[in-house]
Short mmCIF file of C-alpha atoms and ligand atoms in Angstrom, two decimals:
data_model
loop_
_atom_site.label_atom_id
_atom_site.label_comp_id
_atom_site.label_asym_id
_atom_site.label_seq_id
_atom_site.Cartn_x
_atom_site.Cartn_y
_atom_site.Cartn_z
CA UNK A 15 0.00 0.00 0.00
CA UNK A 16 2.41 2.55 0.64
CA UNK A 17 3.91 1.82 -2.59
CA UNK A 18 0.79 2.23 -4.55
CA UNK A 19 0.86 5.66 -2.73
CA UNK A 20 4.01 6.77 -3.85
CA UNK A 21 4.01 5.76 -6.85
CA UNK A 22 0.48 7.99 -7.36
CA UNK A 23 2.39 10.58 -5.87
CA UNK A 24 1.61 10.73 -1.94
CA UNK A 25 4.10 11.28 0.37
CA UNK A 26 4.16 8.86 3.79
CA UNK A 27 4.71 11.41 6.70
CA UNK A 28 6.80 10.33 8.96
CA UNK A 29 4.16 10.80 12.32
CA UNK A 30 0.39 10.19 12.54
CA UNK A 31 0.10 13.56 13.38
CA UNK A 32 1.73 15.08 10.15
CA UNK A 33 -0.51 12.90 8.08
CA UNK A 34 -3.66 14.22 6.24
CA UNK A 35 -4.82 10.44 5.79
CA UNK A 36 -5.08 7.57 8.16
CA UNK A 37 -4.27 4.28 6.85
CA UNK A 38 -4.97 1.79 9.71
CA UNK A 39 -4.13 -2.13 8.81
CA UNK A 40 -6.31 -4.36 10.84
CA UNK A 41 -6.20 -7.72 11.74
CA UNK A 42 -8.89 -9.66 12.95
CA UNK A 43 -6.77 -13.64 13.36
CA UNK A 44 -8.32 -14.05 16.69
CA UNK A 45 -9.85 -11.42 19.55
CA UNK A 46 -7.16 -10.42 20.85
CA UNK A 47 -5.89 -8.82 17.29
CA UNK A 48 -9.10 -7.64 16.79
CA UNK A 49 -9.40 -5.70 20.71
CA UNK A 50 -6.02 -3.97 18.85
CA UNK A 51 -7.73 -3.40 15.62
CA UNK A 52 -10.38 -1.71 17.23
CA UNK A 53 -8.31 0.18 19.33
CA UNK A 54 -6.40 1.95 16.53
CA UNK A 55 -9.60 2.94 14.38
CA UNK A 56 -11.57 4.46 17.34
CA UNK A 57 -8.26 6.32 17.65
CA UNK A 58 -7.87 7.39 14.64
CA UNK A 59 -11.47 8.36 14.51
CA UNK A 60 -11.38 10.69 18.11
CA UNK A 61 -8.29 12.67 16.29
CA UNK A 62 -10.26 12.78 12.86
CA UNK A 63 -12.85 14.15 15.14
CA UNK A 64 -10.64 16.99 16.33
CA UNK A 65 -9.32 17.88 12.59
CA UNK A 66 -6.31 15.86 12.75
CA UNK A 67 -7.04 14.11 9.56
CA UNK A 68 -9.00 14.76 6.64
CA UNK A 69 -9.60 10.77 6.11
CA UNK A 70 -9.61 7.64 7.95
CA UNK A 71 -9.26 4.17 5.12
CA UNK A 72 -9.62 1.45 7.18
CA UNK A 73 -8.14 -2.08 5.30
CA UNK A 74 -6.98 -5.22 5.40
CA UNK A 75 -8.89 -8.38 7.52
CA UNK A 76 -10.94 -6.56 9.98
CA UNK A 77 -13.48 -5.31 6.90
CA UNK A 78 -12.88 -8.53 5.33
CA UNK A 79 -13.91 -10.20 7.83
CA UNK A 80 -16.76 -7.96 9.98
CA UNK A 81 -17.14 -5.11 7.83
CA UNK A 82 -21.24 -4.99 8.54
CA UNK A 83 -20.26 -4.30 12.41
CA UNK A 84 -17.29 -2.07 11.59
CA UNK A 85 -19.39 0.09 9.47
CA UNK A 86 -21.85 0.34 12.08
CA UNK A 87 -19.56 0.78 14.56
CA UNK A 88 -17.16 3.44 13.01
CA UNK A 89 -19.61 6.05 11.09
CA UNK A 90 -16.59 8.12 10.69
CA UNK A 91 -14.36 6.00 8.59
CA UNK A 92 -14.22 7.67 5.10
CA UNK A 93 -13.70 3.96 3.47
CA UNK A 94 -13.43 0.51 3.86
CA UNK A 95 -10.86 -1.73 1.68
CA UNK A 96 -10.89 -5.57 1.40
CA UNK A 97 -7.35 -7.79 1.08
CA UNK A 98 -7.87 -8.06 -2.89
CA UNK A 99 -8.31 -4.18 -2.78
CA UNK A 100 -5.51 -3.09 -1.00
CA UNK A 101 -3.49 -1.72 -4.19
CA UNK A 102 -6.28 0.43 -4.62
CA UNK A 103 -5.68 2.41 -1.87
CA UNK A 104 -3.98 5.86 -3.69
CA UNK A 105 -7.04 5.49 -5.78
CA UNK A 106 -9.30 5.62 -2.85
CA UNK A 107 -6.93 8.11 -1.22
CA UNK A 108 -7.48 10.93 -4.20
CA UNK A 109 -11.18 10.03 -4.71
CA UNK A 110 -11.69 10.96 -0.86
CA UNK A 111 -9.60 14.20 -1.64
CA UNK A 112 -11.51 15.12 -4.61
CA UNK A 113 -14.89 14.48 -3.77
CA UNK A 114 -17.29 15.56 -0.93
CA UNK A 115 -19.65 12.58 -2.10
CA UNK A 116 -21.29 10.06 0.48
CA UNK A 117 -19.01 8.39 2.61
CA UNK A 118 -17.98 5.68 3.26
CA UNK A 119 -16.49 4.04 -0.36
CA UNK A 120 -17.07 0.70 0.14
CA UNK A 121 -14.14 -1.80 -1.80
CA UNK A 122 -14.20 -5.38 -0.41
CA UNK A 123 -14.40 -8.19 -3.01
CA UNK A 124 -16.20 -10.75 -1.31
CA UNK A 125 -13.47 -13.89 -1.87
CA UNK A 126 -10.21 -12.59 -1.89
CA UNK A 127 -8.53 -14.69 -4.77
CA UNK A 128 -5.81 -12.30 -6.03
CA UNK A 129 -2.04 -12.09 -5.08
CA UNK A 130 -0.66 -8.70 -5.20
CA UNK A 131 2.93 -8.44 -7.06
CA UNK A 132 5.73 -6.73 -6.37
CA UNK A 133 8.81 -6.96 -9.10
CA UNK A 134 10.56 -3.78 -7.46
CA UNK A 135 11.32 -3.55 -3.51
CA UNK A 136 9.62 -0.81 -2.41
CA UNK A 137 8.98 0.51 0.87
CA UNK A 138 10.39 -1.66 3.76
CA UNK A 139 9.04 -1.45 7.47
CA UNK A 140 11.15 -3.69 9.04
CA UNK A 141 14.40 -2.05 10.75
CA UNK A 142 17.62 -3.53 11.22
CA UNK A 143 19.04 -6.05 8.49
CA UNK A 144 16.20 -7.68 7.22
CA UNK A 145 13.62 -7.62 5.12
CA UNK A 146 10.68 -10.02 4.64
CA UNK A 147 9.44 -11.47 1.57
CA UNK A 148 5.95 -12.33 1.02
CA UNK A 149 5.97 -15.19 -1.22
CA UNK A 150 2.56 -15.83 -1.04
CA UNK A 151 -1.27 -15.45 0.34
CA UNK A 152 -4.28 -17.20 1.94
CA UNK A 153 -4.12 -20.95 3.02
CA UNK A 154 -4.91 -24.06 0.69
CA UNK A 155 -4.99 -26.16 4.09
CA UNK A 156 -8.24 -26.43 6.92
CA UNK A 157 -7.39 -26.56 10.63
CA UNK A 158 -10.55 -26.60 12.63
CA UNK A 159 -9.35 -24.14 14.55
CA UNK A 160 -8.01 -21.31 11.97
CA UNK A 161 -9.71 -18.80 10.06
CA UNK A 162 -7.47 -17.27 7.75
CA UNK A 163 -8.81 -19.30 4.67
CA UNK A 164 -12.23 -17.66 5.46
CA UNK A 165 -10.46 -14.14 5.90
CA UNK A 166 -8.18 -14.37 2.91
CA UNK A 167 -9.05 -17.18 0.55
CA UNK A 168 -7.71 -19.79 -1.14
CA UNK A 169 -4.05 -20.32 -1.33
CA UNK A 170 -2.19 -18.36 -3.85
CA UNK A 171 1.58 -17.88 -4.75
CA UNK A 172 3.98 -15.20 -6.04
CA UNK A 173 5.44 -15.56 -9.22
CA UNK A 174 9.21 -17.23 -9.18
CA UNK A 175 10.39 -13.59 -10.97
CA UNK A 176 9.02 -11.37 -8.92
CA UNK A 177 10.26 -12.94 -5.93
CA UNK A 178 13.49 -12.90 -7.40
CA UNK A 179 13.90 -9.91 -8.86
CA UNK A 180 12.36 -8.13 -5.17
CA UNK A 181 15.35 -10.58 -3.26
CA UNK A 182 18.08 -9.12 -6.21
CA UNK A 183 16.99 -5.53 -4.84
CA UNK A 184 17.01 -6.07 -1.79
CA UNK A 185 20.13 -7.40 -1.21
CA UNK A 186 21.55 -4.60 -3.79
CA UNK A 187 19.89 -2.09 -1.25
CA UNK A 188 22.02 -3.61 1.53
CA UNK A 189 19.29 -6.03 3.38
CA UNK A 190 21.33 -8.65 4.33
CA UNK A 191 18.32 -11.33 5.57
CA UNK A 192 15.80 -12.50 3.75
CA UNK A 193 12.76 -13.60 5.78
CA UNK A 194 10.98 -15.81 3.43
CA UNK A 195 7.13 -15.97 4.63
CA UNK A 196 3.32 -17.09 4.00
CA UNK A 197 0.75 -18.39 5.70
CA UNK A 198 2.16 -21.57 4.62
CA UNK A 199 5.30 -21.50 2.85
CA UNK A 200 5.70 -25.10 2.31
CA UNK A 201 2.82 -24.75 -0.06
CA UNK A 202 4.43 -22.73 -2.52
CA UNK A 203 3.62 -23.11 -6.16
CA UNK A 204 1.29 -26.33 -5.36
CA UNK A 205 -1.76 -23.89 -6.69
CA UNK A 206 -0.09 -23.36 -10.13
CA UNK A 207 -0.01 -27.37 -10.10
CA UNK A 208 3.99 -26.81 -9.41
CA UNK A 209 6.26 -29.87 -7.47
CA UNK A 210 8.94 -28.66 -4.98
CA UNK A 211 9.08 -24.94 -5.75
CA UNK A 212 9.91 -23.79 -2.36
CA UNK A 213 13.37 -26.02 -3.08
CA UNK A 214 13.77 -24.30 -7.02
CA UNK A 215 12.94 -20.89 -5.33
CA UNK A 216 15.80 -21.38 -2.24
CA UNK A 217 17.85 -22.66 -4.95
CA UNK A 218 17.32 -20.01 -7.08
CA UNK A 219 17.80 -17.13 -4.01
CA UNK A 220 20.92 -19.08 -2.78
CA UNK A 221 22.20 -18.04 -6.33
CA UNK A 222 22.00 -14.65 -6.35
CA UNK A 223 25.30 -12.53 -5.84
CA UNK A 224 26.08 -10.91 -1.87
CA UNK A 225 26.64 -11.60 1.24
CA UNK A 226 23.34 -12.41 2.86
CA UNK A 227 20.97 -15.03 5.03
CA UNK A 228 18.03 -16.33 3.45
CA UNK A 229 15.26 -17.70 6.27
CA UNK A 230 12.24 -19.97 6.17
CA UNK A 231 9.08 -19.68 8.78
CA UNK A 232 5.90 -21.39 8.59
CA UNK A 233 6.52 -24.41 6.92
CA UNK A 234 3.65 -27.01 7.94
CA UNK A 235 4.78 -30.05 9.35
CA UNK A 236 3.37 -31.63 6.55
CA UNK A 237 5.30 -30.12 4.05
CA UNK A 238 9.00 -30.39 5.56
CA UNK A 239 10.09 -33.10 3.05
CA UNK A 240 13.65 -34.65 3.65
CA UNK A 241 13.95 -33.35 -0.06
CA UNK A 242 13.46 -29.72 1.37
CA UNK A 243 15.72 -30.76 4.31
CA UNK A 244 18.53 -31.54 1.79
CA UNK A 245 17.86 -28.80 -0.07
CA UNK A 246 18.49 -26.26 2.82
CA UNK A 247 21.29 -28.17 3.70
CA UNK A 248 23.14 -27.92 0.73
CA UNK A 249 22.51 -24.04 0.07
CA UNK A 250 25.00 -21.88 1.49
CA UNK A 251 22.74 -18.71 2.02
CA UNK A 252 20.15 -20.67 3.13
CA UNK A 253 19.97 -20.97 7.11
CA UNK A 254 20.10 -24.06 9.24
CA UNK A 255 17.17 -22.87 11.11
CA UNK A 256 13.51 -23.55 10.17
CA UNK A 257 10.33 -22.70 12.11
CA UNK A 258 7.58 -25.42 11.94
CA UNK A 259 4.18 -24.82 13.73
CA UNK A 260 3.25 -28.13 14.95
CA UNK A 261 0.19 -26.80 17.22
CA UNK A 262 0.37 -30.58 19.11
CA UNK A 263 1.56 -33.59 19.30
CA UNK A 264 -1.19 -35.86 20.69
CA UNK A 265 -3.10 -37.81 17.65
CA UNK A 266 -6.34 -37.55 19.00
CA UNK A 267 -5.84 -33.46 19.47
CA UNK A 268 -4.21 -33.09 16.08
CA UNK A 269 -7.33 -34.92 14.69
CA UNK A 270 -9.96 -32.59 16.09
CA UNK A 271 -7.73 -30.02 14.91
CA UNK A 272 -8.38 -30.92 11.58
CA UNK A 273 -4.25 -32.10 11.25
CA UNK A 274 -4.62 -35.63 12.15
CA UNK A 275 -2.50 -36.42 9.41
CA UNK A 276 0.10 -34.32 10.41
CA UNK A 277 0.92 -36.46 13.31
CA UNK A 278 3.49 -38.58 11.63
CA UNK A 279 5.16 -35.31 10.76
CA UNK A 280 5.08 -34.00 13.95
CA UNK A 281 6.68 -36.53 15.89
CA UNK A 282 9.30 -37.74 13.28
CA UNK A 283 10.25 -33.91 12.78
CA UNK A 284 13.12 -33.14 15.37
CA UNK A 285 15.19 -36.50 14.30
CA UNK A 286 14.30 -35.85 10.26
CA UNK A 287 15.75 -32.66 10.62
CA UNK A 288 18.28 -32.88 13.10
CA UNK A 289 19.82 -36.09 11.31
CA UNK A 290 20.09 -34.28 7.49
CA UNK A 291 21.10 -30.78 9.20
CA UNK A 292 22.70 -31.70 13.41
CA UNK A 293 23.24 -27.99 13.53
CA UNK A 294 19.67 -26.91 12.46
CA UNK A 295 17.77 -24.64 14.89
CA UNK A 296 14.14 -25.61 15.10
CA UNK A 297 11.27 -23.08 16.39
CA UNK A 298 8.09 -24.15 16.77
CA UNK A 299 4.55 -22.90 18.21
CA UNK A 300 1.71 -24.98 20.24
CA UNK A 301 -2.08 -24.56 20.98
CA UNK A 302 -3.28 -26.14 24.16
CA UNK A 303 -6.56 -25.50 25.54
CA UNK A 304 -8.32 -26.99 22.61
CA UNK A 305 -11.60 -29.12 23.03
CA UNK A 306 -10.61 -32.43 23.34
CA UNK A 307 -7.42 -31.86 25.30
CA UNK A 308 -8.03 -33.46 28.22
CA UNK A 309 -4.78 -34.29 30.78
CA UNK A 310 -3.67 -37.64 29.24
CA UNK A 311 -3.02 -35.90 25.87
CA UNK A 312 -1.53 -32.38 27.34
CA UNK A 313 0.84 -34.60 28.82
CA UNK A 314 1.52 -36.29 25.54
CA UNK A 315 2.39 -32.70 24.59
CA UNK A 316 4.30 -31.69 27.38
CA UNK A 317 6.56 -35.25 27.22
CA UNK A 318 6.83 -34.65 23.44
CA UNK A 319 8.59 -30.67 24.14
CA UNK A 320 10.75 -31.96 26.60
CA UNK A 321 12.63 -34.82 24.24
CA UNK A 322 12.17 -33.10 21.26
CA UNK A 323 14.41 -30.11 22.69
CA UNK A 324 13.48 -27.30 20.06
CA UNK A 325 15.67 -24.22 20.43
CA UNK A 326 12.31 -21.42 20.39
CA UNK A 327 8.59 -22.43 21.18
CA UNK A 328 5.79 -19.95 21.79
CA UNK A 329 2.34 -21.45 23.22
CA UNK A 330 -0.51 -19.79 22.49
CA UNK A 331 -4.00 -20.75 24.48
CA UNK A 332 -7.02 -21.69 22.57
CA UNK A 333 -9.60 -19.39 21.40
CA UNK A 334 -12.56 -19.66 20.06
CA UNK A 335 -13.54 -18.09 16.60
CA UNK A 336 -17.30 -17.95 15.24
CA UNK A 337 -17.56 -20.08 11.91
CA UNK A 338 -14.82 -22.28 12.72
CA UNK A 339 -15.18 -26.06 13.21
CA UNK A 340 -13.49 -25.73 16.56
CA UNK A 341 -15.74 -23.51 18.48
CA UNK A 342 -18.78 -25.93 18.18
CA UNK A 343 -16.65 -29.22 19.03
CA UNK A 344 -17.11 -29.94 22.61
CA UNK A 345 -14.74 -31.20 26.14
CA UNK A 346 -13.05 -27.97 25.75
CA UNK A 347 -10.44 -27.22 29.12
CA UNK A 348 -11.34 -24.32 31.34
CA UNK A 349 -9.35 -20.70 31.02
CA UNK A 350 -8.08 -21.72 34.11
CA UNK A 351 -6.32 -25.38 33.10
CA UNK A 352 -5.36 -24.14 29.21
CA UNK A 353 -3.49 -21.26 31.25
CA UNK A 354 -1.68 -23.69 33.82
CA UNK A 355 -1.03 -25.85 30.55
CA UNK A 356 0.69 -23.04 29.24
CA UNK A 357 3.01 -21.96 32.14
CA UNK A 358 4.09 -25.35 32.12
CA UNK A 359 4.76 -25.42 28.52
CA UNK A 360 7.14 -22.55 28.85
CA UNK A 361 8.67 -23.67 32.17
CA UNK A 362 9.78 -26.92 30.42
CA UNK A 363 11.20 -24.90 27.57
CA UNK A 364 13.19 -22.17 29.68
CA UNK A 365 15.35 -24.69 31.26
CA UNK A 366 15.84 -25.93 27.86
CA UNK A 367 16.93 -22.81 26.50
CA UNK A 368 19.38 -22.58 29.75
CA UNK A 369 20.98 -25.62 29.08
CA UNK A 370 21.32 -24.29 25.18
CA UNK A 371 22.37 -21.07 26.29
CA UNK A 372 24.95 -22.23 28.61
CA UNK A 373 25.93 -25.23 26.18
CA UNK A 374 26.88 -22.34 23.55
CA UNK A 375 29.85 -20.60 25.89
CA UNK A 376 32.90 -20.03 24.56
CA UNK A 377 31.63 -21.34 21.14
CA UNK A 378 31.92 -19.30 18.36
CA UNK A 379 29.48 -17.92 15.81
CA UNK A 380 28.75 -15.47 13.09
CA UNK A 381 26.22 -12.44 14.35
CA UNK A 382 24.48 -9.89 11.77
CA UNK A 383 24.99 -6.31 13.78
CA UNK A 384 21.13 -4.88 13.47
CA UNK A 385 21.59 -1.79 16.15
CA UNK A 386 24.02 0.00 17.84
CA UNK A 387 23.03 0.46 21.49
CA UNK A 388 23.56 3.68 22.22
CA UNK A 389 23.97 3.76 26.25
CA UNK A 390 27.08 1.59 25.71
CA UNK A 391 29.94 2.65 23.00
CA UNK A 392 30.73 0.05 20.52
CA UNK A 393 28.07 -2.59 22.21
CA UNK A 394 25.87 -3.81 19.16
CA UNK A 395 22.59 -6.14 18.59
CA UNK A 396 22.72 -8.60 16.26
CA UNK A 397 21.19 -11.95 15.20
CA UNK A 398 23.08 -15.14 14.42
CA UNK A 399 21.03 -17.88 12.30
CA UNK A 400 19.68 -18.97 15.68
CA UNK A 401 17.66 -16.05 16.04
CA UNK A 402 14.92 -15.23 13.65
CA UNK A 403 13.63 -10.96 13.66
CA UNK A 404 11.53 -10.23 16.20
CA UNK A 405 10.51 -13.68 17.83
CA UNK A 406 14.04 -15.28 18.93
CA UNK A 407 15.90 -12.75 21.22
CA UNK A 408 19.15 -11.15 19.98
CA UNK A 409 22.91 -11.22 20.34
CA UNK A 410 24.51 -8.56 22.44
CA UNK A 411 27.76 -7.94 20.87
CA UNK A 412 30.66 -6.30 22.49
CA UNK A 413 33.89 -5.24 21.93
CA UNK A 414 32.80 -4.22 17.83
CA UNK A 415 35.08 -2.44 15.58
CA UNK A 416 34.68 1.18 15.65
CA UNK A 417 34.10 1.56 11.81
CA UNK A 418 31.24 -1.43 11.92
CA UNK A 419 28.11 -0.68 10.38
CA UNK A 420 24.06 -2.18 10.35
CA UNK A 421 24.29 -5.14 7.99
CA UNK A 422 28.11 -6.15 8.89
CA UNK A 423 28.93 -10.02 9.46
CA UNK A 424 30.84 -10.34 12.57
CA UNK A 425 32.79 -13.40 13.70
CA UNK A 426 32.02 -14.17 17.92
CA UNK A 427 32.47 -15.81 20.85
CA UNK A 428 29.90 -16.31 23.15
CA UNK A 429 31.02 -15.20 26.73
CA UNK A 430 27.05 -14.86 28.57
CA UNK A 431 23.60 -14.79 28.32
CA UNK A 432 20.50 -13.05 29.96
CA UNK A 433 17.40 -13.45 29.50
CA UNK A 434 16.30 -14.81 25.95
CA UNK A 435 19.64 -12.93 24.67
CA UNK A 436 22.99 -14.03 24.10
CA UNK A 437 25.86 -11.64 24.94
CA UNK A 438 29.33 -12.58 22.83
CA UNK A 439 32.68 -10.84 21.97
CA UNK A 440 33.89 -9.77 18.46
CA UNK A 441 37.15 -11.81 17.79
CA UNK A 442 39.19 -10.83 14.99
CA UNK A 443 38.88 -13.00 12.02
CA UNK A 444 42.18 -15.00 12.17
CA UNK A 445 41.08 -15.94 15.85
S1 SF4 B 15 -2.01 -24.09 7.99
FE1 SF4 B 15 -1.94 -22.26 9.31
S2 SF4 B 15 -3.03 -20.67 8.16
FE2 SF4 B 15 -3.54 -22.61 7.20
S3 SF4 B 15 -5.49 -23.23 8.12
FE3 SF4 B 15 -3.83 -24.22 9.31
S4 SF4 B 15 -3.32 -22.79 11.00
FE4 SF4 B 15 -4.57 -21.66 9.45
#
């Protein structure tokens, strides 16, 4: 979107409060990204209210998704855009500057079915080193529990040259990560009737020119092929680290779930990958508190965390969505229990990451530098393959060469931790 706007000749101010238009982005996933959804438009409605803004476009999943209630519930929103709208929003933008006429303009195709290229890397919001790449939209799968196929349709890829020539610019513009992601990247290409794309489209990344890290998240436990484990394996810009939701691990769970097929996959996934790649770092995410987890199979879960030994796990509790398969199903655990079940969860997996963390001393590693911290001279934040943007924790560098910039490769030793972070030393390169 804010390419569309610059290309049609808007500028993107640099604070709300400079901007004659409000763009807000909603998501409506689950409640809790809807409560912040909300939040934001009534905002930007109280300041539109005091003459802050001459507009308020309101787009993405939210009006997708409830745009009867949103209308009703936001009078003063000037329009309303669905996903397969969104690179009509400069359009929008100079027909709400040019006309007085009824309000609100109304632009939500009913089943978004469109994917939105980009061939140039435009505008990047990420800061730091990376950059992600969107490589492509909606969901071809149907967990019980989920409703992004409702929100955003049918599974639907970007084309192999567009994703390449955005990666070729980015990397020229000095982005030295790649953070390839979708709802489900392992399903790349299979709508265009294509075999093992995500491999010809690592390949393909891994051979363009620079000095950068190419990443994979979401890949569906179903789709992590010891084909696509060789394949990582053997590209050199291509990371040894690979983040695989696997929501559960108890058959009976993943079946209500709507992944009982998946449990194969699941189980067999930290010694497939660990045996083609030893080195590989493995994230993954779990759901308890859905109906049917009762204590035998939570502590199928919890036994299955504590040998599998992943390096990063988030849990997230169950919630119930209207029109999904998983709200009606019934033996769902109390608040209470799916929140104990959680806490445990994490306990089991912070003494894992201790034992990582303190297993990793006086090793050394490579570390992107992302941000100088400013408090201490020459004291850096960085990322080393273990760490993907914005989930994993960081590397606290020290001891960094005065001339280093955002983007440099440094070579270090690890010498602490705290927290989720690691703290290391730069060593010179012959060390
Ligand atoms: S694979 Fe992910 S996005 Fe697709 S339906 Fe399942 S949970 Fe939702």
């Amino acid at each position: 979107m804010a390419d569309c706007l610059l290309a049609a000749g808007f500028e993107l101010a640099q604070h709300n409060e400079k901007a004659d238009i409000l763009v807000v982005n909603t998501c409506s996933f689950i409640a809790s990204a809807r409560k912040e959804s909300d939040a934001a438009i009534r905002e930007a409605c109280a300041m539109k209210k005091k003459g802050l803004y001459l507009a308020v476009i309101v787009t993405g999943c939210l009006p997708q998704r409830y745009f009867d209630r949103i209308q009703r519930q936001y009078p003063n929103v000037d329009a309303f855009l669905g996903i397969d709208a969104l690179d009509r929003v400069a359009s929008t933008a100079r027909r709400l500057i040019s006309t007085e006429k009824a309000r609100p303009l109304v632009d939500i195709p009913p089943k978004p079915d469109r994917i939105i290229e980009r061939h140039v890397a435009g505008v990047v919001f990420s800061t730091g080193a990376y950059a992600y790449l969107k490589i492509a939209d909606g969901c071809k799968r149907r967990c019980a529990f989920c409703t992004i196929p409702q929100i955003r349709g049918p599974h639907r890829s970007r084309s192999h040259s567009s994703l390449l020539s955005e990666a070729e610019e980015l990397i020229n513009r000095g982005f030295r990560e790649l953070t390839l992601v979708s709802q489900d990247v392992t399903s790349f290409g299979h709508d265009r009737g294509e075999v093992h794309a995500l491999e010809k489209l690592l390949r393909s990344l891994d051979s363009l020119d620079g000095d950068f890290w190419v990443r994979v998240m979401y890949a569906h436990p179903g789709g992590v092929t010891t084909r696509l484990l060789e394949t990582m394996a053997s590209l050199k810009h291509v990371v040894r680290y690979l983040d695989v939701p696997i929501q559960h691990a108890d058959a009976k769970v993943l079946a209500r779930m709507g992944r009982g097929n998946t449990f194969k996959d699941v189980v067999s996934l930290p010694d497939r990958a660990r045996q083609v790649m030893p080195d590989i770092v493995l994230r993954t995410t779990c759901l308890v508190g859905h109906p049917g987890e009762d204590k035998r199979a939570f502590n199928t879960l919890l036994e299955f965390v504590t040998a599998a030994r992943f390096d990063h796990l988030g849990v997230f509790v169950y919630s119930p969505e209207e029109g999904t398969l998983s709200a009606s199903q019934p033996d769902r655990p109390r608040a209470e229990i799916a929140a104990e079940r959680r806490n445990q969860l994490l306990a089991v997996q912070t003494r894992i990451m201790r034992e990582k963390q303190q297993a990793l001393l006086n090793s050394k590693g490579v570390v992107l530098l992302e941000r100088q911290e400013k408090r201490r001279r020459w004291t850096w934040m960085g990322r080393s393959y273990r760490e993907a943007p914005e989930v994993d924790g960081a590397v606290l560098v020290n001891n960094v060469d005065k001339v280093a910039h955002i983007g440099d490769f440094v070579k270090v030793r690890y010498t602490g931790f705290k927290g989720c972070d690691m703290i290391a030393q730069a060593i010179d390169k012959g060390d």
